[in-house]
Short mmCIF file of C-alpha atoms and ligand atoms in Angstrom, two decimals:
data_model
loop_
_atom_site.label_atom_id
_atom_site.label_comp_id
_atom_site.label_asym_id
_atom_site.label_seq_id
_atom_site.Cartn_x
_atom_site.Cartn_y
_atom_site.Cartn_z
CA MET R 1 -19.69 -53.05 10.58
CA LYS R 2 -17.12 -52.36 7.88
CA TYR R 3 -16.53 -48.89 9.35
CA ILE R 4 -16.26 -50.21 12.90
CA LEU R 5 -13.61 -52.71 11.77
CA PHE R 6 -11.74 -50.01 9.88
CA PHE R 7 -11.81 -47.82 12.98
CA PHE R 8 -10.55 -50.70 15.10
CA PHE R 9 -7.62 -51.41 12.76
CA PHE R 10 -6.85 -47.71 12.50
CA VAL R 11 -6.68 -47.32 16.30
CA ALA R 12 -4.73 -50.58 16.69
CA SER R 13 -2.15 -49.65 14.07
CA THR R 14 -1.76 -46.13 15.47
CA SER R 15 -1.14 -47.43 18.98
CA SER R 16 1.28 -50.14 17.81
CA LYS R 17 3.13 -47.48 15.82
CA ALA R 18 3.32 -45.34 18.96
CA GLN R 19 4.63 -48.36 20.89
CA SER R 20 7.35 -49.05 18.34
CA VAL R 21 8.44 -45.38 18.36
CA LYS R 22 8.61 -45.56 22.16
CA LYS R 23 10.65 -48.75 22.02
CA LEU R 24 13.04 -47.34 19.45
CA HIS R 25 13.52 -44.17 21.49
CA ARG R 26 14.16 -46.19 24.65
CA LYS R 27 16.65 -48.51 22.95
CA ALA R 28 18.56 -45.73 21.22
CA THR R 29 21.30 -43.91 23.12
CA LEU R 30 20.17 -40.30 23.28
CA VAL R 31 23.02 -37.79 23.59
CA ASP R 32 22.50 -34.05 23.97
CA THR R 33 25.70 -32.06 23.56
CA HIS R 34 24.53 -28.77 25.06
CA ASN R 35 22.50 -27.76 28.11
CA ASP R 36 22.94 -24.54 30.12
CA VAL R 37 21.16 -25.47 33.35
CA LEU R 38 24.37 -25.11 35.41
CA SER R 39 24.75 -21.40 34.69
CA SER R 40 21.04 -20.63 34.49
CA GLY R 41 19.83 -22.55 37.55
CA VAL R 42 22.17 -24.82 39.49
CA LEU R 43 24.68 -22.06 40.31
CA ASP R 44 21.82 -19.99 41.72
CA GLY R 45 21.02 -22.80 44.12
CA ILE R 46 18.16 -24.46 42.23
CA ASP R 47 18.22 -28.19 42.97
CA ILE R 48 17.31 -30.10 39.83
CA SER R 49 17.42 -33.47 41.62
CA ASN R 50 13.62 -33.27 41.80
CA ARG R 51 11.03 -32.07 39.33
CA THR R 52 11.14 -28.30 39.00
CA THR R 53 8.50 -25.99 37.59
CA GLU R 54 10.95 -23.43 36.23
CA GLY R 55 13.40 -23.99 33.42
CA HIS R 56 13.61 -26.82 30.90
CA SER R 57 15.56 -29.52 32.71
CA ASP R 58 15.76 -31.66 35.83
CA LEU R 59 16.60 -35.28 36.61
CA VAL R 60 12.97 -36.44 36.61
CA ARG R 61 12.18 -34.85 33.27
CA TRP R 62 15.42 -36.07 31.66
CA LYS R 63 14.37 -39.61 32.58
CA GLU R 64 10.96 -39.06 31.02
CA GLY R 65 12.57 -37.76 27.85
CA GLY R 66 14.79 -40.84 27.61
CA LEU R 67 18.06 -38.91 27.78
CA ASP R 68 21.18 -41.04 28.34
CA VAL R 69 24.12 -38.67 27.96
CA GLN R 70 24.27 -34.93 28.70
CA PHE R 71 27.12 -32.56 28.10
CA PHE R 72 26.71 -29.83 30.71
CA SER R 73 27.82 -26.47 29.42
CA VAL R 74 30.23 -24.63 31.70
CA PHE R 75 29.47 -21.13 30.55
CA THR R 76 30.42 -17.61 31.47
CA SER R 77 29.93 -14.55 29.31
CA GLU R 78 32.50 -11.90 28.40
CA LYS R 79 31.93 -10.44 31.88
CA ALA R 80 33.15 -12.79 34.59
CA ARG R 81 30.77 -13.55 37.50
CA ASN R 82 33.67 -14.12 39.86
CA LYS R 83 36.03 -11.29 40.79
CA GLU R 84 38.96 -13.63 40.21
CA GLY R 85 37.97 -14.05 36.59
CA PHE R 86 36.78 -16.52 33.95
CA PHE R 87 38.81 -19.51 35.06
CA GLN R 88 37.38 -19.35 38.58
CA ASP R 89 33.90 -19.11 37.07
CA ALA R 90 34.58 -22.40 35.29
CA VAL R 91 35.91 -24.00 38.49
CA ALA R 92 32.82 -22.94 40.48
CA GLU R 93 30.50 -24.28 37.81
CA ILE R 94 32.29 -27.63 37.53
CA ASP R 95 32.08 -27.86 41.31
CA SER R 96 28.30 -27.27 41.16
CA LEU R 97 27.96 -30.21 38.73
CA GLN R 98 30.13 -32.45 40.90
CA ARG R 99 27.93 -31.68 43.90
CA LEU R 100 24.76 -32.38 41.88
CA VAL R 101 26.17 -35.76 40.82
CA SER R 102 27.27 -36.63 44.35
CA ARG R 103 23.76 -35.87 45.66
CA ASN R 104 22.34 -38.25 43.05
CA PRO R 105 24.71 -41.24 42.81
CA LYS R 106 21.92 -43.65 41.82
CA SER R 107 20.75 -41.62 38.86
CA MET R 108 23.85 -39.76 37.63
CA ILE R 109 27.47 -40.46 36.84
CA LEU R 110 30.16 -37.93 35.98
CA ALA R 111 32.12 -39.47 33.13
CA THR R 112 35.54 -38.48 31.91
CA HIS R 113 36.51 -41.59 29.93
CA TYR R 114 34.67 -43.36 27.16
CA SER R 115 34.51 -46.59 29.16
CA GLU R 116 32.67 -44.67 31.93
CA VAL R 117 30.24 -43.31 29.36
CA LYS R 118 29.41 -46.83 28.19
CA LYS R 119 29.18 -48.11 31.78
CA GLY R 120 26.80 -45.30 32.79
CA ILE R 121 24.58 -46.00 29.78
CA ARG R 122 24.43 -49.70 30.71
CA GLN R 123 23.52 -48.79 34.30
CA GLY R 124 20.70 -46.54 33.09
CA LYS R 125 22.20 -43.45 34.73
CA LEU R 126 22.34 -39.98 33.24
CA VAL R 127 25.91 -39.84 31.98
CA SER R 128 27.15 -36.32 32.64
CA LEU R 129 30.09 -34.74 30.88
CA ILE R 130 31.70 -31.34 31.06
CA GLY R 131 31.82 -29.04 28.04
CA VAL R 132 33.44 -25.64 28.55
CA GLU R 133 31.76 -22.95 26.43
CA GLY R 134 34.25 -20.26 25.58
CA GLY R 135 38.05 -20.34 25.21
CA HIS R 136 38.25 -17.15 27.28
CA MET R 137 38.01 -19.41 30.35
CA ILE R 138 41.62 -20.58 29.89
CA GLU R 139 42.71 -16.93 30.18
CA ASP R 140 45.39 -17.30 27.46
CA ASP R 141 47.14 -19.89 29.60
CA MET R 142 47.84 -23.41 28.32
CA GLY R 143 48.31 -24.51 31.95
CA LYS R 144 44.67 -23.64 32.68
CA LEU R 145 43.57 -25.71 29.67
CA VAL R 146 45.39 -28.66 31.24
CA GLN R 147 43.83 -27.93 34.64
CA LEU R 148 40.31 -27.87 33.18
CA ARG R 149 41.00 -31.19 31.49
CA LYS R 150 42.10 -32.60 34.85
CA MET R 151 38.78 -31.41 36.30
CA GLY R 152 36.96 -33.44 33.64
CA MET R 153 36.48 -31.12 30.64
CA ARG R 154 35.74 -33.15 27.52
CA TYR R 155 34.96 -30.46 25.02
CA MET R 156 35.82 -26.81 24.75
CA THR R 157 34.04 -24.35 22.47
CA LEU R 158 36.92 -22.27 21.10
CA THR R 159 34.93 -19.06 21.42
CA TRP R 160 31.56 -17.92 22.72
CA ASN R 161 30.13 -14.74 21.13
CA ASN R 162 33.24 -12.90 22.36
CA SER R 163 36.54 -13.48 20.56
CA THR R 164 39.67 -14.40 22.47
CA THR R 165 43.13 -13.01 21.69
CA TRP R 166 43.73 -16.24 19.76
CA ALA R 167 40.39 -17.06 18.04
CA SER R 168 37.72 -14.89 16.40
CA SER R 169 34.04 -15.54 17.06
CA ALA R 170 31.17 -15.75 14.56
CA LYS R 171 29.65 -12.64 16.10
CA ASP R 172 32.78 -10.51 15.72
CA GLU R 173 33.69 -11.87 12.28
CA THR R 174 30.24 -10.99 10.96
CA GLU R 175 29.10 -7.98 12.99
CA ASN R 176 32.24 -6.31 14.23
CA PRO R 177 35.23 -7.29 12.05
CA ALA R 178 36.98 -3.96 12.69
CA SER R 179 37.40 -4.99 16.36
CA LEU R 180 39.61 -7.92 15.35
CA LYS R 181 43.39 -7.78 15.09
CA GLN R 182 43.16 -10.84 12.88
CA LYS R 183 40.53 -13.32 11.81
CA GLY R 184 40.86 -17.01 12.63
CA LEU R 185 43.36 -18.76 14.88
CA THR R 186 46.72 -17.29 15.87
CA ASP R 187 49.71 -19.60 16.35
CA PHE R 188 48.79 -19.84 20.04
CA GLY R 189 45.22 -20.74 18.96
CA LYS R 190 46.53 -23.54 16.73
CA GLY R 191 48.60 -24.67 19.72
CA VAL R 192 45.41 -24.78 21.82
CA VAL R 193 43.75 -27.05 19.23
CA LYS R 194 46.79 -29.36 19.13
CA MET R 195 46.91 -29.50 22.93
CA MET R 196 43.18 -30.32 23.04
CA ASN R 197 43.80 -33.21 20.61
CA GLU R 198 46.60 -34.44 22.84
CA LEU R 199 44.53 -34.15 26.03
CA GLY R 200 41.46 -35.81 24.49
CA VAL R 201 39.29 -32.69 24.65
CA ILE R 202 36.89 -32.44 21.69
CA VAL R 203 37.25 -29.26 19.64
CA ASP R 204 33.83 -27.58 19.58
CA LEU R 205 33.32 -25.13 16.72
CA SER R 206 29.89 -23.71 17.60
CA HIS R 207 30.08 -19.92 17.99
CA THR R 208 33.39 -19.67 16.13
CA GLY R 209 33.81 -17.44 13.09
CA GLU R 210 34.18 -19.07 9.68
CA GLN R 211 37.91 -18.33 9.54
CA THR R 212 38.44 -19.86 13.00
CA PHE R 213 36.31 -22.82 11.91
CA TYR R 214 38.46 -23.50 8.81
CA ASP R 215 41.75 -22.89 10.65
CA ALA R 216 40.70 -25.34 13.39
CA ILE R 217 39.55 -27.98 10.88
CA ALA R 218 42.93 -27.67 9.13
CA THR R 219 44.80 -28.02 12.44
CA THR R 220 42.91 -30.75 14.32
CA THR R 221 43.85 -34.39 13.91
CA LYS R 222 40.61 -35.55 15.58
CA PRO R 223 36.93 -35.24 14.63
CA VAL R 224 35.23 -32.05 15.86
CA ILE R 225 31.74 -31.23 17.03
CA LEU R 226 29.48 -28.25 16.74
CA SER R 227 27.77 -28.70 20.07
CA HIS R 228 24.78 -26.42 19.36
CA SER R 229 24.48 -25.03 15.83
CA SER R 230 21.86 -25.23 13.10
CA VAL R 231 21.75 -24.85 9.32
CA TRP R 232 22.47 -21.46 7.68
CA ASN R 233 20.86 -22.48 4.38
CA ILE R 234 17.47 -22.71 6.15
CA CYS R 235 17.97 -19.92 8.68
CA PRO R 236 20.76 -17.53 7.68
CA VAL R 237 21.94 -16.16 11.02
CA PHE R 238 25.56 -15.69 12.13
CA ARG R 239 25.46 -18.68 14.52
CA ASN R 240 24.42 -21.25 11.92
CA VAL R 241 26.69 -23.24 9.60
CA LYS R 242 26.88 -22.98 5.83
CA ASP R 243 26.77 -25.95 3.46
CA GLU R 244 30.53 -25.75 2.77
CA GLN R 245 31.17 -25.95 6.52
CA ILE R 246 28.83 -28.94 6.83
CA LYS R 247 30.81 -30.67 4.04
CA ALA R 248 34.07 -29.85 5.85
CA VAL R 249 32.74 -31.39 9.09
CA ALA R 250 31.72 -34.53 7.19
CA LYS R 251 35.21 -34.78 5.67
CA ASN R 252 36.67 -34.42 9.18
CA GLY R 253 34.34 -37.15 10.52
CA GLY R 254 32.74 -34.76 13.02
CA VAL R 255 29.14 -34.02 14.01
CA ILE R 256 26.86 -30.96 13.86
CA CYS R 257 24.39 -31.04 16.76
CA ILE R 258 21.22 -29.12 16.01
CA ASN R 259 20.39 -26.20 18.30
CA PHE R 260 16.66 -25.98 19.13
CA TYR R 261 16.48 -22.19 19.58
CA SER R 262 13.54 -20.81 17.55
CA GLY R 263 15.70 -17.96 16.22
CA PHE R 264 18.23 -20.44 14.75
CA ILE R 265 15.49 -22.73 13.33
CA SER R 266 13.17 -20.25 11.64
CA LYS R 267 14.10 -17.31 9.44
CA GLU R 268 10.67 -15.76 10.06
CA PHE R 269 11.18 -15.89 13.82
CA ASP R 270 14.60 -14.25 13.54
CA GLN R 271 13.33 -11.53 11.22
CA ARG R 272 10.28 -10.75 13.37
CA GLN R 273 12.51 -10.53 16.41
CA GLY R 274 14.78 -8.09 14.56
CA GLN R 275 11.79 -5.94 13.63
CA LEU R 276 10.38 -5.87 17.18
CA ASN R 277 13.74 -5.03 18.73
CA GLY R 278 14.54 -2.25 16.29
CA THR R 279 13.24 1.32 16.16
CA PHE R 280 9.70 -0.10 16.27
CA ARG R 281 10.19 -0.96 19.94
CA ASP R 282 11.05 2.62 20.89
CA SER R 283 8.02 4.13 19.13
CA MET R 284 5.65 1.41 20.41
CA GLN R 285 6.90 1.88 23.98
CA GLN R 286 6.49 5.64 23.63
CA ASN R 287 2.87 5.16 22.48
CA LEU R 288 2.17 2.77 25.35
CA LEU R 289 3.66 5.24 27.81
CA GLN R 290 1.40 8.02 26.57
CA ALA R 291 -1.68 5.79 26.58
CA ASN R 292 -0.97 4.87 30.22
CA ASN R 293 -0.38 8.35 31.60
CA GLY R 294 3.40 7.94 31.73
CA ASP R 295 3.30 4.83 33.98
CA SER R 296 6.47 2.99 32.92
CA SER R 297 5.70 -0.21 34.82
CA ILE R 298 2.32 -0.65 33.02
CA MET R 299 4.08 0.21 29.76
CA ARG R 300 6.70 -2.51 30.34
CA THR R 301 4.08 -5.15 31.23
CA LYS R 302 2.01 -4.32 28.15
CA TRP R 303 5.09 -4.31 25.92
CA ARG R 304 6.15 -7.74 27.23
CA GLU R 305 2.66 -9.12 26.59
CA TYR R 306 2.61 -7.70 23.08
CA TYR R 307 6.10 -9.03 22.36
CA ARG R 308 5.26 -12.50 23.64
CA THR R 309 2.03 -12.69 21.61
CA GLU R 310 3.75 -11.51 18.43
CA MET R 311 6.70 -13.92 18.78
CA GLU R 312 4.35 -16.80 19.59
CA LYS R 313 2.76 -16.30 16.14
CA VAL R 314 6.06 -17.10 14.42
CA ARG R 315 7.35 -19.84 16.74
CA PRO R 316 8.59 -22.71 14.51
CA THR R 317 7.15 -26.22 14.46
CA LEU R 318 8.89 -29.43 15.41
CA GLY R 319 8.87 -30.28 11.69
CA GLN R 320 10.87 -27.14 10.93
CA LEU R 321 13.52 -28.32 13.37
CA VAL R 322 13.67 -31.76 11.77
CA ASP R 323 14.10 -30.00 8.39
CA HIS R 324 17.57 -28.98 9.66
CA ILE R 325 18.42 -32.65 10.30
CA ASP R 326 17.03 -33.55 6.85
CA HIS R 327 19.15 -30.90 5.20
CA ILE R 328 22.41 -32.25 6.65
CA VAL R 329 21.45 -35.86 5.88
CA LYS R 330 20.62 -34.98 2.26
CA LEU R 331 23.84 -32.99 1.88
CA VAL R 332 26.39 -35.36 3.43
CA GLY R 333 24.60 -38.45 4.80
CA ASP R 334 23.37 -39.53 8.22
CA ASP R 335 26.75 -39.83 10.00
CA TYR R 336 27.30 -36.16 10.76
CA VAL R 337 24.24 -34.84 12.59
CA GLY R 338 23.16 -34.98 16.23
CA ILE R 339 21.21 -33.19 18.97
CA GLY R 340 22.53 -30.11 20.82
CA SER R 341 19.34 -28.62 22.24
CA ASP R 342 20.65 -25.62 24.22
CA TYR R 343 17.85 -26.25 26.74
CA ASP R 344 17.98 -23.75 29.61
CA GLY R 345 20.09 -21.48 27.46
CA VAL R 346 17.39 -20.17 25.12
CA GLY R 347 14.22 -18.12 25.49
CA SER R 348 12.10 -19.76 22.81
CA LEU R 349 11.71 -23.32 21.55
CA PRO R 350 9.77 -24.89 18.68
CA ILE R 351 6.14 -25.87 19.35
CA GLY R 352 6.10 -29.28 21.05
CA LEU R 353 9.71 -29.16 22.25
CA GLU R 354 9.14 -27.07 25.35
CA ASP R 355 11.34 -29.06 27.71
CA VAL R 356 13.54 -32.14 28.03
CA THR R 357 10.57 -34.52 28.24
CA THR R 358 9.85 -33.92 24.56
CA TYR R 359 12.84 -35.58 22.85
CA PRO R 360 10.70 -38.62 21.82
CA LYS R 361 8.75 -36.34 19.47
CA ILE R 362 11.87 -35.96 17.35
CA THR R 363 12.14 -39.74 17.09
CA GLU R 364 8.47 -39.89 16.12
CA GLU R 365 8.95 -37.26 13.42
CA LEU R 366 12.03 -39.05 12.03
CA VAL R 367 10.05 -42.33 11.90
CA SER R 368 7.18 -40.63 10.10
CA ARG R 369 9.64 -39.21 7.55
CA GLY R 370 10.80 -42.74 6.75
CA TYR R 371 14.19 -42.76 8.48
CA SER R 372 15.50 -46.27 9.24
CA LYS R 373 16.06 -47.40 12.84
CA LYS R 374 19.81 -47.41 12.26
CA SER R 375 19.74 -43.90 10.91
CA ILE R 376 17.64 -42.62 13.82
CA LYS R 377 20.02 -44.19 16.33
CA LYS R 378 22.95 -42.44 14.66
CA ILE R 379 21.20 -39.07 14.79
CA LEU R 380 20.03 -39.44 18.39
CA GLY R 381 23.45 -40.32 19.74
CA ASP R 382 25.63 -42.86 17.95
CA ASN R 383 27.31 -40.20 15.80
CA VAL R 384 28.39 -38.20 18.86
CA LEU R 385 29.49 -41.40 20.64
CA ARG R 386 31.74 -42.12 17.64
CA VAL R 387 33.37 -38.69 17.96
CA MET R 388 33.72 -39.08 21.73
CA LYS R 389 35.44 -42.44 21.25
CA ALA R 390 37.81 -41.00 18.64
CA ASN R 391 38.79 -38.20 21.01
CA PHE R 392 38.92 -39.87 24.40
CA GLU R 393 38.76 -43.62 24.19
CA LYS R 394 41.43 -43.87 26.86
ZN1 LIG G 1 26.11 -21.05 23.14
#
C-alpha cells in the first residue's frame, strides 16, 4: 500500500509540475529573434500557412510551440539571387512575408511599432517583424537603409559572413584578415549605426567581427541585440561571443539571443565536423569509390549516410544549449539573454529541439534548473521586448 501511495503522489506531482511548466510557457511572451524560413522556403513557393513536413517552421507548429513574436530574417548571401542585386533581394523577401501575413490575417500581424507588437500579443497572433541579415543589402547607400526602414525593417545585422566596404565580419576578421582594407567600422559605417538609431532600427551584432562589434557598441546610443549568437567560452567558434563582449552588451543594456545550431552549441560537434570535412573526406570518398566500382552516385549516398551517422553521435543535448543561457546569466545576470533559434537556417539542432514545436522544453529545463518565473519570462522574451521598446517605442 505504501508503495502504491508513493507511486500515486509521484505521478500526481510529476503531472502537476508538467501543468505548471505548460502554464508558465503559455503566459510568458516567447520572442525568437531569428528564423530563416523566408529565404529557405517561402521564397521558393512553400506555403507555411498550413502544417508542412519539410523544414522547421510553419504557422501550425509555431502555435504549438507557444511562439508569440518572430523576427523573420531577410537574408541573401554574398551572391545576389536577383540580377538587380542585394537590395532587390531584400524587397522580394519582404514582399513574400507581406503576402504570407495577408493570407493569414487571423493568425499573423506584421508589426512595425512597439504598440502593434503589444496589440498582436494580446490578440494571440504571431507578431511578425522584419530583420535584415547583412548590411550589404543597403548597397552602400543610406537612402536604401531608409527605404528598408519604410518597408518595415526593425533590425539590421551589420554584416553576414561577408564584410561590407564599411564593416568587417567575424568570418573575415578571423579567417581572412588580409582581405580587409580595415577592421571595424569606417566613418560611413558609424554613420549607418547612427542613422539606424535615428530610424528606430535595432543594431544587430551577430556575424560582425570583434572590431566592428566594439566600434558599433561605442557608436550606438540605443541597446543592441545579437539576434543569433552563442557563447564562445563554451564553444569557441568565430560566430560566438566572448565573455568581454557579453559584458559589453550588458553594459549597453542589450540582449544576446542564443543560436540553436549544434555547431555553435557543442565544441565536439564543431571539431568532428572539421575532421570529416577535411582531408579525411577526400580519402574516405576515394575508398568508397573504389569499393563501389567507380560508381560516384553510390559513393555519394554512402558518404552522406556515414556523415549523418557520425554527426548524429556528437549532436548536443538540450541541456548543453541551456548551459549557454546559464553562462550568460552567471556572468552578467538574467537581463541580457534571449532566444534566437536560427530555425530553417541550420542543418543540425540539439536533441529534442528539432522544430518550432519544441520551445516549451527550454522552459521545462530552466524550471528544473531552479530559475524563477520572472527570470524565465525575461529569457523567453521580456529582455528582447525591452530592447525593442528602447529602439522603436514610437
Ligand atoms: Zn546568420
